[in-house]
Tab-separated table of C-alpha atoms in Angstrom:
chain	number	residue	atom	x	y	z
A	254	GLY	CA	-11.131	10.855	15.443
A	255	ARG	CA	-11.583	11.695	19.217
A	256	TRP	CA	-13.886	8.669	19.741
A	257	GLY	CA	-11.905	6.289	17.446
A	258	LEU	CA	-14.711	6.091	14.891
A	259	ALA	CA	-13.088	7.888	11.942
A	260	LEU	CA	-11.238	4.733	10.900
A	261	LEU	CA	-14.593	3.042	10.094
A	262	PHE	CA	-14.754	5.242	7.087
A	263	ARG	CA	-11.213	4.887	5.833
A	264	LEU	CA	-10.751	2.801	2.422
A	265	ARG	CA	-7.046	2.270	2.494
A	266	GLY	CA	-6.199	-0.971	3.803
A	267	SER	CA	-9.726	-1.792	4.732
A	268	VAL	CA	-11.180	-5.239	4.071
A	269	PHE	CA	-14.838	-4.338	5.014
A	270	TRP	CA	-15.657	-3.276	1.530
A	271	LYS	CA	-14.311	-6.425	0.097
A	272	GLY	CA	-16.506	-8.499	2.390
A	273	ALA	CA	-19.380	-6.229	1.653
A	274	VAL	CA	-18.978	-7.396	-2.028
A	275	TRP	CA	-20.121	-10.882	-1.015
A	276	GLY	CA	-22.430	-9.734	1.630
A	277	LEU	CA	-24.635	-7.547	-0.282
A	278	PRO	CA	-25.694	-10.161	-2.985
A	279	CYS	CA	-26.322	-12.634	-0.225
A	280	ALA	CA	-28.556	-10.274	1.581
A	281	ILE	CA	-30.579	-9.603	-1.605
A	282	LEU	CA	-30.855	-13.319	-2.095
A	283	ALA	CA	-32.115	-13.737	1.493
A	284	TRP	CA	-34.772	-11.121	1.044
A	285	LEU	CA	-35.917	-12.763	-2.187
A	286	LEU	CA	-36.061	-16.129	-0.633
A	287	PHE	CA	-37.997	-14.884	2.287
A	288	GLU	CA	-40.593	-13.226	0.045
A	289	GLY	CA	-40.723	-16.250	-2.152
A	290	GLN	CA	-41.577	-18.766	0.561
A	291	VAL	CA	-45.048	-20.369	0.306
A	292	TYR	CA	-44.640	-22.120	3.775
A	293	LYS	CA	-42.044	-22.378	6.294
A	294	ILE	CA	-39.449	-25.067	6.163
A	295	ASP	CA	-38.544	-27.172	9.419
A	296	LEU	CA	-34.923	-26.694	9.830
A	297	GLY	CA	-34.729	-29.188	12.928
A	298	PRO	CA	-32.941	-31.880	11.180
A	299	ILE	CA	-30.251	-29.659	9.679
A	300	THR	CA	-29.689	-27.231	12.396
A	301	PHE	CA	-27.067	-29.365	14.111
A	302	THR	CA	-25.379	-29.836	10.785
A	303	TRP	CA	-25.249	-26.238	9.937
A	304	ALA	CA	-23.967	-25.187	13.542
A	305	SER	CA	-21.217	-27.764	13.230
A	306	TYR	CA	-20.292	-26.642	9.728
A	307	THR	CA	-20.175	-23.029	11.106
A	308	GLY	CA	-18.166	-24.018	14.114
A	309	LEU	CA	-15.489	-25.815	11.932
A	310	LEU	CA	-15.205	-22.784	9.632
A	311	SER	CA	-14.897	-20.423	12.661
A	312	PHE	CA	-12.147	-22.651	14.099
A	313	LEU	CA	-10.181	-22.551	10.806
A	314	MET	CA	-10.660	-18.813	10.592
A	315	ILE	CA	-9.403	-18.265	14.050
A	316	PHE	CA	-6.309	-20.416	13.523
A	317	ARG	CA	-5.515	-18.691	10.164
A	318	ASN	CA	-5.859	-15.241	11.647
A	319	ASN	CA	-3.793	-16.103	14.760
A	320	LEU	CA	-1.056	-17.336	12.272
A	321	ALA	CA	-1.367	-14.303	10.051
A	322	TYR	CA	-1.032	-11.969	12.960
A	323	SER	CA	2.001	-13.813	14.321
A	324	ASN	CA	3.711	-13.623	11.053
A	325	PHE	CA	2.901	-9.940	10.674
A	326	GLN	CA	4.223	-9.270	14.138
A	327	ASN	CA	7.536	-11.414	13.472
A	328	GLY	CA	8.136	-9.813	10.186
A	329	ALA	CA	7.706	-6.281	11.466
A	330	TYR	CA	10.000	-6.892	14.255
A	331	SER	CA	12.580	-8.460	12.007
A	332	ILE	CA	12.673	-5.704	9.475
A	333	GLN	CA	12.832	-3.009	12.312
A	334	ARG	CA	15.712	-5.009	13.828
A	335	SER	CA	17.498	-4.981	10.583
A	336	GLN	CA	17.166	-1.195	10.148
A	337	GLN	CA	18.524	-0.723	13.767
A	338	GLU	CA	21.340	-3.042	13.093
A	339	TRP	CA	22.333	-1.205	9.901
A	340	LEU	CA	22.051	2.258	11.545
A	341	ILE	CA	24.321	1.107	14.494
A	342	ALA	CA	26.835	-0.296	12.051
A	343	ALA	CA	26.811	2.915	9.977
A	344	SER	CA	27.138	5.170	13.180
A	345	LYS	CA	30.114	3.231	14.493
A	346	LEU	CA	32.084	3.274	10.955
A	347	PHE	CA	31.324	7.163	11.057
A	348	SER	CA	33.117	7.332	14.545
A	349	PHE	CA	35.934	5.174	13.424
A	350	CYS	CA	37.021	7.527	10.640
A	351	SER	CA	40.490	9.112	10.848
A	352	ALA	CA	40.901	12.548	12.371
A	353	LEU	CA	44.138	13.253	10.393
A	354	GLU	CA	43.813	16.481	8.253
A	355	GLU	CA	45.534	14.796	5.213
A	356	LYS	CA	42.668	12.157	5.179
A	357	ARG	CA	39.924	14.693	5.413
A	358	GLN	CA	38.883	14.302	1.638
A	359	ASP	CA	39.084	10.580	1.949
A	360	VAL	CA	37.082	10.437	5.095
A	361	ASP	CA	34.370	12.767	3.466
A	362	ARG	CA	34.195	10.489	0.437
A	363	PHE	CA	33.871	7.343	2.500
A	364	ARG	CA	31.071	8.878	4.754
A	365	GLU	CA	29.221	9.975	1.513
A	366	LEU	CA	29.494	6.740	-0.201
A	367	LEU	CA	28.684	4.754	3.066
A	368	ALA	CA	25.562	6.728	3.655
A	369	THR	CA	24.454	6.252	0.289
A	370	LEU	CA	25.096	2.425	0.240
A	371	VAL	CA	23.209	2.108	3.656
A	372	SER	CA	20.296	4.203	2.292
A	373	TRP	CA	20.121	1.992	-0.666
A	374	LEU	CA	20.212	-1.122	1.289
A	375	SER	CA	17.477	-0.045	3.622
A	376	CYS	CA	15.410	1.027	0.805
A	377	SER	CA	15.930	-2.183	-1.225
A	378	ALA	CA	15.150	-4.207	1.939
A	379	LEU	CA	11.683	-2.401	2.353
A	380	HIS	CA	10.818	-2.643	-1.313
A	381	GLU	CA	11.420	-6.343	-1.245
A	382	VAL	CA	9.235	-7.082	1.802
A	383	ARG	CA	6.501	-4.760	0.776
A	384	ASP	CA	6.313	-5.768	-2.827
A	385	LEU	CA	6.179	-2.079	-4.052
A	386	THR	CA	5.707	-1.569	-7.779
A	387	ASP	CA	6.884	2.177	-7.736
A	388	ASN	CA	9.688	4.235	-6.161
A	389	ARG	CA	7.781	5.923	-3.431
A	390	LEU	CA	10.573	5.272	-0.898
A	391	GLN	CA	13.325	7.933	-0.915
A	392	MET	CA	16.882	7.202	-0.644
A	393	LEU	CA	20.110	9.326	-0.977
A	394	CYS	CA	21.781	10.380	-4.332
A	395	THR	CA	24.173	8.223	-6.203
A	396	ALA	CA	27.181	10.088	-5.104
A	397	GLY	CA	30.258	7.980	-5.623
A	398	ILE	CA	28.499	5.212	-7.410
A	399	ASP	CA	29.293	4.925	-11.306
A	400	ALA	CA	26.558	4.283	-13.679
A	401	SER	CA	27.402	0.806	-14.686
A	402	SER	CA	27.273	-0.312	-11.050
A	403	ALA	CA	23.875	1.537	-10.598
A	404	LYS	CA	22.555	-0.088	-13.838
A	405	HIS	CA	23.565	-3.541	-12.764
A	406	LEU	CA	21.994	-2.969	-9.269
A	407	GLN	CA	18.649	-2.139	-10.852
A	408	SER	CA	18.725	-5.085	-13.124
A	409	THR	CA	19.295	-7.714	-10.328
A	410	ALA	CA	17.010	-9.365	-8.096
A	411	ASP	CA	19.457	-9.748	-5.181
A	412	ARG	CA	20.006	-6.063	-4.393
A	413	CYS	CA	20.259	-6.369	-0.731
A	414	GLU	CA	23.033	-8.994	-1.034
A	415	ILE	CA	25.122	-7.008	-3.572
A	416	LEU	CA	24.730	-3.770	-1.489
A	417	LEU	CA	26.020	-5.627	1.508
A	418	GLN	CA	29.044	-7.053	-0.329
A	419	TRP	CA	29.787	-3.404	-1.631
A	420	ILE	CA	29.533	-2.151	1.948
A	421	GLN	CA	31.797	-4.807	3.290
A	422	ARG	CA	34.352	-4.390	0.434
A	423	LEU	CA	34.176	-0.407	1.024
A	424	VAL	CA	34.999	-0.946	4.677
A	425	VAL	CA	37.894	-3.177	4.257
A	426	GLU	CA	39.601	-1.064	1.381
A	427	SER	CA	39.009	2.166	3.752
A	428	ALA	CA	40.653	0.319	6.591
A	429	ALA	CA	43.503	-0.722	4.532
A	430	GLY	CA	43.857	2.910	3.193
A	431	GLY	CA	44.044	4.368	6.522
A	432	VAL	CA	40.456	6.134	6.401
A	433	LEU	CA	39.422	4.115	9.331
A	434	ASP	CA	41.693	4.490	12.310
A	435	VAL	CA	40.693	1.408	14.457
A	436	GLN	CA	41.999	-1.886	15.517
A	437	PRO	CA	40.739	-4.927	13.192
A	438	THR	CA	39.041	-6.592	16.071
A	439	ILE	CA	37.035	-3.401	16.769
A	440	LEU	CA	36.378	-2.895	13.214
A	441	ALA	CA	34.730	-6.297	13.033
A	442	GLN	CA	31.962	-5.114	15.209
A	443	PRO	CA	30.097	-2.905	12.540
A	444	LEU	CA	30.581	-5.702	10.049
A	445	GLN	CA	28.827	-8.111	12.529
A	446	HIS	CA	26.010	-5.488	12.737
A	447	PHE	CA	25.680	-5.492	9.135
A	448	SER	CA	25.423	-9.276	9.039
A	449	ALA	CA	22.952	-9.482	11.903
A	450	GLY	CA	20.710	-6.887	10.046
A	451	MET	CA	20.834	-9.141	6.912
A	452	VAL	CA	19.924	-12.255	8.980
A	453	SER	CA	16.793	-10.282	10.330
A	454	PHE	CA	15.849	-9.033	6.871
A	455	THR	CA	16.021	-12.508	5.488
A	456	GLN	CA	13.747	-13.794	8.275
A	457	ALA	CA	11.297	-11.083	7.434
A	458	ARG	CA	11.498	-11.870	3.619
A	459	THR	CA	11.026	-15.734	4.426
A	460	ILE	CA	7.882	-14.812	6.249
A	461	LYS	CA	6.719	-12.903	3.232
A	462	ASP	CA	7.676	-15.552	0.669
A	463	ILE	CA	6.281	-18.455	2.336
A	464	GLN	CA	2.508	-18.341	1.539
A	465	PHE	CA	-0.333	-20.111	3.571
A	466	PRO	CA	-0.374	-23.698	2.476
A	467	PHE	CA	-2.557	-24.250	-0.588
A	468	PRO	CA	-4.654	-27.030	0.686
A	469	TYR	CA	-5.715	-24.927	3.713
A	470	GLU	CA	-6.380	-22.032	1.516
A	471	GLN	CA	-8.477	-24.119	-0.915
A	472	LEU	CA	-10.578	-25.740	1.977
A	473	ILE	CA	-11.215	-22.398	3.592
A	474	THR	CA	-12.277	-20.766	0.380
A	475	ALA	CA	-14.641	-23.726	-0.464
A	476	LEU	CA	-16.049	-23.668	3.285
A	477	MET	CA	-16.515	-19.788	2.808
A	478	LEU	CA	-18.654	-20.373	-0.451
A	479	GLY	CA	-20.630	-23.026	1.253
A	480	PHE	CA	-21.052	-20.724	4.330
A	481	SER	CA	-22.395	-17.895	2.243
A	482	GLY	CA	-24.982	-19.902	0.476
A	483	SER	CA	-26.147	-21.862	3.508
A	484	THR	CA	-26.478	-18.737	5.362
A	485	VAL	CA	-28.858	-17.238	2.925
A	486	ILE	CA	-31.031	-20.335	3.060
A	487	VAL	CA	-30.957	-20.817	6.840
A	488	VAL	CA	-31.455	-17.126	7.771
A	489	SER	CA	-34.313	-16.785	5.161
A	490	VAL	CA	-36.226	-19.455	7.036
A	491	VAL	CA	-35.567	-18.520	10.430
A	492	ALA	CA	-36.042	-14.742	10.160
A	493	LYS	CA	-39.407	-13.153	11.031
A	494	SER	CA	-39.129	-10.384	8.345
A	495	PRO	CA	-37.342	-9.732	5.099
A	496	TYR	CA	-35.489	-6.837	6.661
A	497	MET	CA	-34.202	-9.106	9.333
A	498	ALA	CA	-33.186	-11.899	6.905
A	499	ALA	CA	-31.262	-9.390	4.733
A	500	MET	CA	-29.518	-7.585	7.592
A	501	THR	CA	-28.515	-10.848	9.364
A	502	THR	CA	-27.293	-12.293	6.235
A	503	PHE	CA	-25.425	-9.236	5.267
A	504	PHE	CA	-23.415	-8.853	8.566
A	505	LEU	CA	-22.684	-12.545	8.794
A	506	VAL	CA	-21.318	-13.117	5.490
A	507	THR	CA	-19.717	-9.643	5.474
A	508	ALA	CA	-17.947	-10.470	8.727
A	509	TYR	CA	-16.596	-13.773	7.738
A	510	TRP	CA	-15.355	-12.681	4.311
A	511	ALA	CA	-13.614	-9.654	5.996
A	512	LEU	CA	-12.004	-12.088	8.431
A	513	HIS	CA	-10.763	-14.274	5.562
A	514	TYR	CA	-9.284	-11.388	3.723
A	515	ILE	CA	-7.448	-10.085	6.948
A	516	ALA	CA	-5.747	-13.401	7.196
A	517	ALA	CA	-4.999	-13.346	3.476
């Protein structure tokens, strides 16, 4: 929106609602504890302990969120660079095609097959790093690819590696057949771009495959559960009214759990 507030009500990609699942029950418990108190409890002895506990959790949350954002930024850069490298390689190969009239049909078939393979390569890379379960990403038709090859490609987990091998083989065979009219030293440039794009894609895939260490994940989750429970108790004692106890608990617990899900 004009004031940048419309995104507050967007559900897709939001973690606020997941945090609210924890914040709402804790807010209700804080209300009930406030109403059920017969006398006020002196929190003096445990104030420092709770503050230290919250400080430790905050430090771990900041560390994890910084690491998560760094991985997101590096992964996005790597996948964008891989797409750019493959585009540059394809455009160079298109320009290297022979201009002879007798090679026109062979050139057209080469360009069509190359465009199809590069489209499949790009689509397969995005599918792999995004963990998509459907075929929402569009790609070019299966022109020039036989049914057995397409079936083999669908059944394997290493689609990008296979497609890269097919592209390299297509380039070598086309150069030998005169479809590509260029010196071998210059022809090596687009192959290098394909390899560089594959390296960038592998970096993005590595960031996606390497999860946050389990001990850290387990510790932070346990601390989050303890924080949720201790916040209910502390806020219900300190607050001056049940409304303040419920609202403060809701916002604190929801915010921390939202940060936890952002990093995850």
